[in-house]
XYZ file of C-alpha atoms in Angstrom:
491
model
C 17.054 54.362 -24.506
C 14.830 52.437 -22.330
C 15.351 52.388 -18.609
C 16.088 49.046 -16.631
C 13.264 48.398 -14.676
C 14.221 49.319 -10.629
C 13.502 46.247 -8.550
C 13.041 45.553 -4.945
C 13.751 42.799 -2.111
C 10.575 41.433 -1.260
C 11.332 38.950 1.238
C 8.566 36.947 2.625
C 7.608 37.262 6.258
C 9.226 34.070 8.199
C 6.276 33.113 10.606
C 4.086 33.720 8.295
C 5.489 31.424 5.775
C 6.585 28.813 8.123
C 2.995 28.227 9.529
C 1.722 28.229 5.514
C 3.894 25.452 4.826
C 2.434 22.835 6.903
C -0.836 23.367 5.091
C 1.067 21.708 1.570
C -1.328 18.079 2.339
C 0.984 15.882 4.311
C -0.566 12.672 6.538
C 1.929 11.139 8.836
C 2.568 8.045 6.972
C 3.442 10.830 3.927
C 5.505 12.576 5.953
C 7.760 9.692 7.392
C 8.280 8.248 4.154
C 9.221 11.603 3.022
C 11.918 11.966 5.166
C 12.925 7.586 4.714
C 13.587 9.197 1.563
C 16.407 11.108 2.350
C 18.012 8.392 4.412
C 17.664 6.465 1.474
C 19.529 9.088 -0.868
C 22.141 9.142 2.299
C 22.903 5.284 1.559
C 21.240 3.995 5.337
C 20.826 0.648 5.261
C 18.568 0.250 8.511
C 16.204 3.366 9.108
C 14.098 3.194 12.864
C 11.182 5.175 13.213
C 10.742 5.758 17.120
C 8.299 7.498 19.355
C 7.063 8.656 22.469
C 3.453 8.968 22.885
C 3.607 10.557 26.364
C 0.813 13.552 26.448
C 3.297 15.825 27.394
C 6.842 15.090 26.107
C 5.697 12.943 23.002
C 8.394 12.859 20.285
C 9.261 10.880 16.582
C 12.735 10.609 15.967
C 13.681 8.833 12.675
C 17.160 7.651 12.850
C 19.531 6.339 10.163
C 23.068 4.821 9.571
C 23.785 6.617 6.225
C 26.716 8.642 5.614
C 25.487 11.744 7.928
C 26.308 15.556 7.557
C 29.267 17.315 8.144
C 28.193 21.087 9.799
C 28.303 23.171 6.314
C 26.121 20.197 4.411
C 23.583 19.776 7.656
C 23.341 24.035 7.757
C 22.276 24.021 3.738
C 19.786 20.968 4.239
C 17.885 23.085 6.603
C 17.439 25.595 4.555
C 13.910 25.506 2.468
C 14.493 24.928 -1.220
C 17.963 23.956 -0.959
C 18.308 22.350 -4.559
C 14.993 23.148 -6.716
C 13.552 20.581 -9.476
C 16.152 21.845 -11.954
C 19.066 20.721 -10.330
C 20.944 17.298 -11.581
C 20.545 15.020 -9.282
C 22.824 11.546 -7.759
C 20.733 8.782 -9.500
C 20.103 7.225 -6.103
C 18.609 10.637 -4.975
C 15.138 10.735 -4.200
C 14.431 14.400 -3.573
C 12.629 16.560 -5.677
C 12.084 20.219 -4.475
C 14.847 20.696 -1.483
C 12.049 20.528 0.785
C 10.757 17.377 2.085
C 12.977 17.460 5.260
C 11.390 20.686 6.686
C 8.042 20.725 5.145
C 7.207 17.245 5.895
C 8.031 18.149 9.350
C 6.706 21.155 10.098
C 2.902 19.576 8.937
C 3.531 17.267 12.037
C 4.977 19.247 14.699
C 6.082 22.498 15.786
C 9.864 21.676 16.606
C 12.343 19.759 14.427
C 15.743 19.154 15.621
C 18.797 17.195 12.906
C 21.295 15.454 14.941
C 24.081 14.520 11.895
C 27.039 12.455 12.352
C 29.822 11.901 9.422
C 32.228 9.336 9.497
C 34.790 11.250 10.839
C 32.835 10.749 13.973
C 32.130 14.785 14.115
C 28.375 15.980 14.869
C 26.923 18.640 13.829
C 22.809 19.745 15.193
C 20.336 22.366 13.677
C 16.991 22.610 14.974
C 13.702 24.999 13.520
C 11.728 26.069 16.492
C 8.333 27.557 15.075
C 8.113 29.565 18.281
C 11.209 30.500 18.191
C 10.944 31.813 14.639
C 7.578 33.498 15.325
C 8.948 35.501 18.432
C 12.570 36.522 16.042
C 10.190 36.527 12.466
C 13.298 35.605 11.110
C 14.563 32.479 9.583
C 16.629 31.886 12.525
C 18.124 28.383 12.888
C 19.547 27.034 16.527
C 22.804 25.291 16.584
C 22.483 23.577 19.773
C 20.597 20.486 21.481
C 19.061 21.106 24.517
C 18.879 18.505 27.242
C 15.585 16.754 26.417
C 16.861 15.863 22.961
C 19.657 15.090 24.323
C 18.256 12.129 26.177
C 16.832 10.675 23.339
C 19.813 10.519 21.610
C 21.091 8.658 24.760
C 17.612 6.775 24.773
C 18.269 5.849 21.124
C 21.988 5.145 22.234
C 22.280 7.014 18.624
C 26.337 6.870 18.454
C 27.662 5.515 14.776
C 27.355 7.757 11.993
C 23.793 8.848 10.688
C 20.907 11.078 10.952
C 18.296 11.909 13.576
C 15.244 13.482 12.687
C 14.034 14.465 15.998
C 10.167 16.205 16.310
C 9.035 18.102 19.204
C 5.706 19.856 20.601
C 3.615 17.410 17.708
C 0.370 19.606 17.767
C -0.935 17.864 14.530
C 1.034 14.216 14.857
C -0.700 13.673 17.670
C -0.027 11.578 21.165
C -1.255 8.571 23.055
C -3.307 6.272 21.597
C -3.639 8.379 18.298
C -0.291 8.386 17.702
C 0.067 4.356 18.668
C -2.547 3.854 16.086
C -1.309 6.086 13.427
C 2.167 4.126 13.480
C 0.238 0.818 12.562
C -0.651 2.970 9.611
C 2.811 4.500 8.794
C 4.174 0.849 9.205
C 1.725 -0.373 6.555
C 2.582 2.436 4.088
C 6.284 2.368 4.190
C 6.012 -1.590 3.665
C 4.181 -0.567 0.209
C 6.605 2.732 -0.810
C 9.320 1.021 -0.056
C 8.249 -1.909 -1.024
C 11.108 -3.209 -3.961
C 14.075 -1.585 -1.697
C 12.858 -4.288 1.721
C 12.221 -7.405 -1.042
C 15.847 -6.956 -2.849
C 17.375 -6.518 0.881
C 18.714 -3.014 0.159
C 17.067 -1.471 3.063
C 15.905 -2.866 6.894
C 12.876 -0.638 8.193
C 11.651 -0.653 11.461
C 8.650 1.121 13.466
C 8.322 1.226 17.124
C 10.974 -1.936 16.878
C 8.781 -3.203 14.352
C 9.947 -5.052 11.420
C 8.175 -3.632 8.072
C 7.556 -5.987 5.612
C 7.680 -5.161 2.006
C 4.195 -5.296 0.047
C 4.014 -6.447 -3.669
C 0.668 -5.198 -4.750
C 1.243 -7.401 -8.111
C 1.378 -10.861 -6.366
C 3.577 -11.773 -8.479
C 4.049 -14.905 -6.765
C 0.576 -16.453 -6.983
C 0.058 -19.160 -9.891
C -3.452 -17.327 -11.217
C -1.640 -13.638 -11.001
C -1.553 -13.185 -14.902
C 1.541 -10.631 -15.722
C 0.108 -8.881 -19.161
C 3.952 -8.429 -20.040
C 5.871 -4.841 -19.784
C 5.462 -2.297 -22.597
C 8.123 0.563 -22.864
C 6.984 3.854 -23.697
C 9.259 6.935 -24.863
C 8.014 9.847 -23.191
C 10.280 12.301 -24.526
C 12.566 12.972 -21.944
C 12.996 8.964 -20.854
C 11.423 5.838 -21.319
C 8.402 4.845 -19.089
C 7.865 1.171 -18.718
C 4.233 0.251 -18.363
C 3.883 -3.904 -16.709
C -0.374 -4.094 -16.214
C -1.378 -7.449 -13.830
C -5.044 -8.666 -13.127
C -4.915 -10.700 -10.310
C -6.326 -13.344 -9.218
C -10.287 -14.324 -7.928
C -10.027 -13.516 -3.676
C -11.616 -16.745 -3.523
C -8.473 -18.069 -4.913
C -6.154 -16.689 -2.284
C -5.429 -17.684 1.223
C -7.473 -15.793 3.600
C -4.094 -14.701 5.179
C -2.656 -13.808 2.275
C -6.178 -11.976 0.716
C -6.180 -9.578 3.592
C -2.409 -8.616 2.635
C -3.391 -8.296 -0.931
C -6.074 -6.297 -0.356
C -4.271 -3.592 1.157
C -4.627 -0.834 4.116
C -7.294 0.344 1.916
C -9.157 -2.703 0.226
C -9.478 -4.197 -3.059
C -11.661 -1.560 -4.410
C -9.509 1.358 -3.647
C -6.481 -0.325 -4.349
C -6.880 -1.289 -7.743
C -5.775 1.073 -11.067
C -1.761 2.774 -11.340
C 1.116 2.131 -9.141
C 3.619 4.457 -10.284
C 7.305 3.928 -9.336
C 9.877 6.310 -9.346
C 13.008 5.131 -9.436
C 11.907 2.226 -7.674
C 9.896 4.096 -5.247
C 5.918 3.955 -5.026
C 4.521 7.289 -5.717
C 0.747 6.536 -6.060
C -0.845 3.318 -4.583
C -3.814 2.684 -7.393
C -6.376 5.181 -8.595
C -6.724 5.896 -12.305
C -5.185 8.706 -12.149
C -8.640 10.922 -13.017
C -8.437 9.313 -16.277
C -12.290 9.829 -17.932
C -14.429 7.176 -17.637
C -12.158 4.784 -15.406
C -13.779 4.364 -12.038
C -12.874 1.876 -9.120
C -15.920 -0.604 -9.361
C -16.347 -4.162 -8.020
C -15.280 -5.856 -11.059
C -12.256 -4.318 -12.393
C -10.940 -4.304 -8.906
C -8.113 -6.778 -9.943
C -6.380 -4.720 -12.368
C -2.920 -3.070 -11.077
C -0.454 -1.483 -13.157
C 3.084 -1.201 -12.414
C 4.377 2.410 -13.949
C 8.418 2.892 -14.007
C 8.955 6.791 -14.316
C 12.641 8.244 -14.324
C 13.441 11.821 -12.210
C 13.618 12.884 -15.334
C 9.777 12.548 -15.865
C 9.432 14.580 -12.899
C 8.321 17.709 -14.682
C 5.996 16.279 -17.093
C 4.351 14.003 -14.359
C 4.085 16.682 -12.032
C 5.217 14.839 -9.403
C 3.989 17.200 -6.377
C 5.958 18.328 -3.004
C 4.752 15.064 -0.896
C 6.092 12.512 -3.531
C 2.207 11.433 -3.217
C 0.920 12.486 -6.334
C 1.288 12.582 -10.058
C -0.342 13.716 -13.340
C 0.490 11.888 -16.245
C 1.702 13.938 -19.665
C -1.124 14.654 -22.400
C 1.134 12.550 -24.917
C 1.091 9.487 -22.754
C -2.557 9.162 -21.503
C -4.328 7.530 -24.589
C -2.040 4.990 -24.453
C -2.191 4.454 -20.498
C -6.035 4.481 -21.068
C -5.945 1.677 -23.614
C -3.547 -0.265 -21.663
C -6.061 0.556 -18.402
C -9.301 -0.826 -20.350
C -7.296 -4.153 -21.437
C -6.489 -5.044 -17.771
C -9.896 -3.622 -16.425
C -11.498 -6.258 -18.874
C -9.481 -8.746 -18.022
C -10.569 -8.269 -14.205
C -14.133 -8.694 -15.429
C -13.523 -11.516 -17.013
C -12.094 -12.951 -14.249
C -14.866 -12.355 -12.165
C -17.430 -14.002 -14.486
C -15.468 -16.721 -14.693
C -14.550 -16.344 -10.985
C -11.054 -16.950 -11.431
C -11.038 -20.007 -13.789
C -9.713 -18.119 -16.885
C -5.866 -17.391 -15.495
C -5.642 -20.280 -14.041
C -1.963 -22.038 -14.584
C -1.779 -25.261 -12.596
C -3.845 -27.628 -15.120
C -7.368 -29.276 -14.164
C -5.517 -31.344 -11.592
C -5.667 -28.703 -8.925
C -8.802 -26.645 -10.877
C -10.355 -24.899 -8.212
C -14.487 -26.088 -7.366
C -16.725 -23.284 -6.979
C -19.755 -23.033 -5.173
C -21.929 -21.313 -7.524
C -21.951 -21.733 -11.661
C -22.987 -18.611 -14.108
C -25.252 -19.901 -16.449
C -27.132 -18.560 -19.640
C -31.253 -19.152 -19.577
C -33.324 -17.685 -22.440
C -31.144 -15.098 -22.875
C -30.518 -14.283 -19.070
C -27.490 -14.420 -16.898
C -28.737 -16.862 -13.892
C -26.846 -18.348 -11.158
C -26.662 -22.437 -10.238
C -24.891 -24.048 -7.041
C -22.844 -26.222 -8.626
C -23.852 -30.070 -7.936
C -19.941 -31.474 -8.305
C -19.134 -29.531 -5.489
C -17.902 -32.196 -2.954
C -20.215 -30.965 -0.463
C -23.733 -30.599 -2.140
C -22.754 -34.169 -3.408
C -21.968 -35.537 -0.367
C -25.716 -33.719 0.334
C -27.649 -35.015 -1.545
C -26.273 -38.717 -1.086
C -27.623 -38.071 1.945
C -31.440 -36.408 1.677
C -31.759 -35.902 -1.920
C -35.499 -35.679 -2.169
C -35.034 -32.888 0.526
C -32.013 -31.274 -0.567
C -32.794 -30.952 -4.060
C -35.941 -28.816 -3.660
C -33.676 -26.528 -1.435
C -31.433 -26.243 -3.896
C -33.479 -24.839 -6.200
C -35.319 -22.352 -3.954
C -32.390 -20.908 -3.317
C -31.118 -20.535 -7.389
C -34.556 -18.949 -7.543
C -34.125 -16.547 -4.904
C -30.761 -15.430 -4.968
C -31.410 -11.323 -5.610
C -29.768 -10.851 -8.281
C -31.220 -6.937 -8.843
C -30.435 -6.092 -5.361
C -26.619 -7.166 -5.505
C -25.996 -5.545 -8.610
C -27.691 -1.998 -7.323
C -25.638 -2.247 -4.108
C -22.415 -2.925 -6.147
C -23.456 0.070 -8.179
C -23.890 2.185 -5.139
C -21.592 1.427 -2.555
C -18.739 -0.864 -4.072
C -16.467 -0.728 -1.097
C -19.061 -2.895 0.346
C -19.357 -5.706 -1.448
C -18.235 -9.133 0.363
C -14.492 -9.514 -0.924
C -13.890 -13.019 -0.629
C -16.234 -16.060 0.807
C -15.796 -16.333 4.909
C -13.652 -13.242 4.821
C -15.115 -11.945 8.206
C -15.723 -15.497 9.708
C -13.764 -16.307 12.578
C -11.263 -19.475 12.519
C -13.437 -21.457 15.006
C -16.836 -20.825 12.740
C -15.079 -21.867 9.906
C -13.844 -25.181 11.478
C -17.788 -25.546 12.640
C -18.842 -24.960 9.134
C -16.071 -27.569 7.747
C -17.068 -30.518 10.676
C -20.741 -30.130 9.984
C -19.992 -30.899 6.129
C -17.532 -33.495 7.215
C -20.137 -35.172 8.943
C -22.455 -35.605 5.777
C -19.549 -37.485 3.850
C -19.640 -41.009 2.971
C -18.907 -43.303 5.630
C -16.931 -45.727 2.770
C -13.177 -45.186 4.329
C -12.184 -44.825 0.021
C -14.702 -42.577 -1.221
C -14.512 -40.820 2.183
C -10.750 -39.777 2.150
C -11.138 -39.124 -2.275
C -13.763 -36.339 -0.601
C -12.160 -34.967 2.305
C -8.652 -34.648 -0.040
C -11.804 -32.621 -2.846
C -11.956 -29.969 -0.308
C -8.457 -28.956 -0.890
C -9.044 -27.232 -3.717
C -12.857 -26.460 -2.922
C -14.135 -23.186 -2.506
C -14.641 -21.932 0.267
C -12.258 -24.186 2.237
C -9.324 -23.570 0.161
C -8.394 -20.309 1.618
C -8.350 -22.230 5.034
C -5.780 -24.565 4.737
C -5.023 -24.502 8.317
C -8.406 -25.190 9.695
C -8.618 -28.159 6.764
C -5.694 -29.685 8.141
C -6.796 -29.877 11.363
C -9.826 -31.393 10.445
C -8.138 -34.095 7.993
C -5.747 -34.682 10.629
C -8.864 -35.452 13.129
C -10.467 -37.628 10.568
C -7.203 -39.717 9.892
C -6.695 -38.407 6.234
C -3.573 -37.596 5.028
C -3.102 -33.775 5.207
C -0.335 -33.408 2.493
């Protein structure tokens, strides 16, 4: 007979471990949302994100009204890999490992501190001290709060039931201004991961005393947003529904509302997969390293709404942070096909800039500046002489605005453009007068305001043309006021 094999304990060594695990990738906006995660699995309906950015006593609590911990559930949440991927899981969880609480802590700061209260109105507190742990190397867990946490219980007048994520000694969160302007960030990035829980209502986030506001990346709401219509695809272990949208010209959008589109990271970067599971945002664009799909200037209005299940975890390979996935083999050609149909749709758009998916009818068709033409086989560019302001123009000076005209469709450089789009998309002008400041644009607007006909009738038909002209149609403010000055109706 064969002999069992002998085995051994081979625990690993606590300090060493617990430092290792704040190496696993986490930014502070990944962290936070991490742990808005599990006050969303704990039914909170308002979730506060608070800090102190004092040099020396700086703290982040997060603080929830879910259903809180009673002392036995709080004492197996702080343990590290309390239910693993293989565990069945509420449907309204959002874990994934049993981690996120600790881990996504410990990458910020050295001392983490749960203040839980059920609705029984008993609390229970458990706090990792890395210190603390280092000088015992043992996984030894404090039951206790000490007097500066506290006080910001009492500061938080944290009373009903819930759960306070309290950090402490934030070595890598960092403090005073840093950590001021990193919140702008985290503020931004739970408004898109949480996105579809703030729209429906299901969920009030605030930062600082902040409101966030939900981001839809899809602008779904915008008339020239074309929805490519949702595609389900069985994956094996669940169904994975797949909704692409090209959206629509910048010039199109408000200049408000084109800076919200854009996203913390631009149009460029933000373009390619948003995957959702169960309703939360996992990845915000990127092709997900599919070959061949890169993030260029004119497929930059192609987003794709991905539904996955926690079901699809394994096969995604949704990682620790809830920041990453990999789709399965099975399912890329498909993603990849659906990918190039939106990316050429994008193009299209921009050739077209933004006619195409338009939905409102030539009443309201938008007047562009400049016109893509074909010339003996080449792609040129005209300014476009029905635009209310080169008509107005050349009513004016024609015999001196007409050779200008044409110097400048003769000089526009063409070559250079497309060899700095090649080489440094990110900085490529989004949108016209995106960086212009309200009171140059309002300069810009009087001086062609001034070149209109002085006929009161033709005057007002032109001044109500700029409405829908480019690039005064992302100011609608500015064009108000100036209708309003010249006398002509604004509405």
């Amino acid at each position: 007979m064969t002999a069992e094999p002998s085995d051994q304990h081979a625990p690993p060594q606590a300090a060493a471990l617990i430092e290792s695990l704040r190496a696993l990738g986490y930014d502070l906006p990944d962290a936070i949302a991490d742990l808005v995660d599990n006050s969303v699995t704990a039914e909170a309906v308002t979730v506060g994100i608070e800090y102190n950015a004092d040099a020396t006593g700086g703290w982040v609590a997060i603080v929830d009204d879910g259903r809180g911990m009673t002392e036995a559930q709080l004492h197996e949440a702080m343990h590290l890999g309390t239910h693993g991927p293989w565990v069945q899981r509420h449907p309204a969880d959002l874990g994934r490992f049993g981690l996120g609480l600790k881990t996504a802590s410990f990458s910020q700061a050295r001392r983490l501190t749960v203040i839980s209260r059920s609705s029984d109105g008993r609390t229970a507190c458990r706090e990792w001290d890395m210190d603390h742990v280092r000088r015992r190397n043992g996984w030894y867990l404090r039951d206790s709060l000490d007097e500066e946490a506290m006080s910001v219980v009492r500061q938080l007048n944290f009373r009903n039931h819930g759960t306070m994520v309290l950090w402490r000694n934030l070595d890598h969160c960092g403090t005073g201004s840093v950590l001021v302007n990193r919140m702008t960030k985290v503020r931004t990035h739970l408004g898109a991961v949480f996105g579809r829980h703030l729209s429906r209502g299901s969920l009030s986030l605030h930062v600082g005393g902040q409101p966030v506001t939900g981001w839809d990346p899809f602008l779904r709401d915008h008339a020239a947003t074309q929805d490519m219509g949702t595609e389900s695809i069985h994956s094996g272990s669940g169904v994975v529904t797949v909704t692409p949208f090209v959206l629509p010209h910048p010039s199109r959008i408000l200049e408000s509302a084109s800076r919200n589109a854009a996203g913390s990271s631009g149009w460029i970067r933000h373009q390619g997969f948003y995957v959702y599971r169960r309703q939360r945002l996992i990845t915000l664009g990127g092709w997900l390293g599919m070959p061949g799909l890169r993030q260029t200037h004119p497929t930059q209005l192609a987003r794709i709404s991905v539904d996955i299940g926690t079901e699809d975890d394994h096969s995604w390979q949704v990682d620790v942070r809830k920041a990453k996935v990999i789709p399965p083999a099975h399912l890329r050609d498909r993603l990849a096909e659906i990918a190039t149909l939106a990316r050429s749709r994008s193009e299209q758009v921009f050739r077209h800039r933004g006619s195409g998916g338009d939905r409102r009818g030539g009443r309201d068709r938008l007047v562009f500046v400049w016109q893509q033409h074909e010339r003996r086989g080449r792609t040129g560019y005209r300014i476009n002489r029905e635009h209310p302001v080169v008509v107005a123009a050349l009513a004016d000076a024609p015999d001196a605005v007409r050779p200008l005209l044409r110097l400048i469709e003769e000089t526009v450089p063409v070559g250079l453009i497309a060899a700095d789009t090649s080489s440094s998309p990110e900085r490529v002008p989004q949108a016209p007068l995106e960086a212009a400041e309200r009171e140059e644009v309002a300069l810009l607007l009087r001086a062609a305001v001034a070149k209109l006909p002085a006929q009161p009738t033709s005057r007002e038909a032109f001044l109500q043309a700029l409405k829908s002209t480019e690039p005064f149609n992302r100011f609608p403010d500015v064009l108000a006021e100036v209708l309003d000055s010249e006398g002509a109706p604004s509405s």
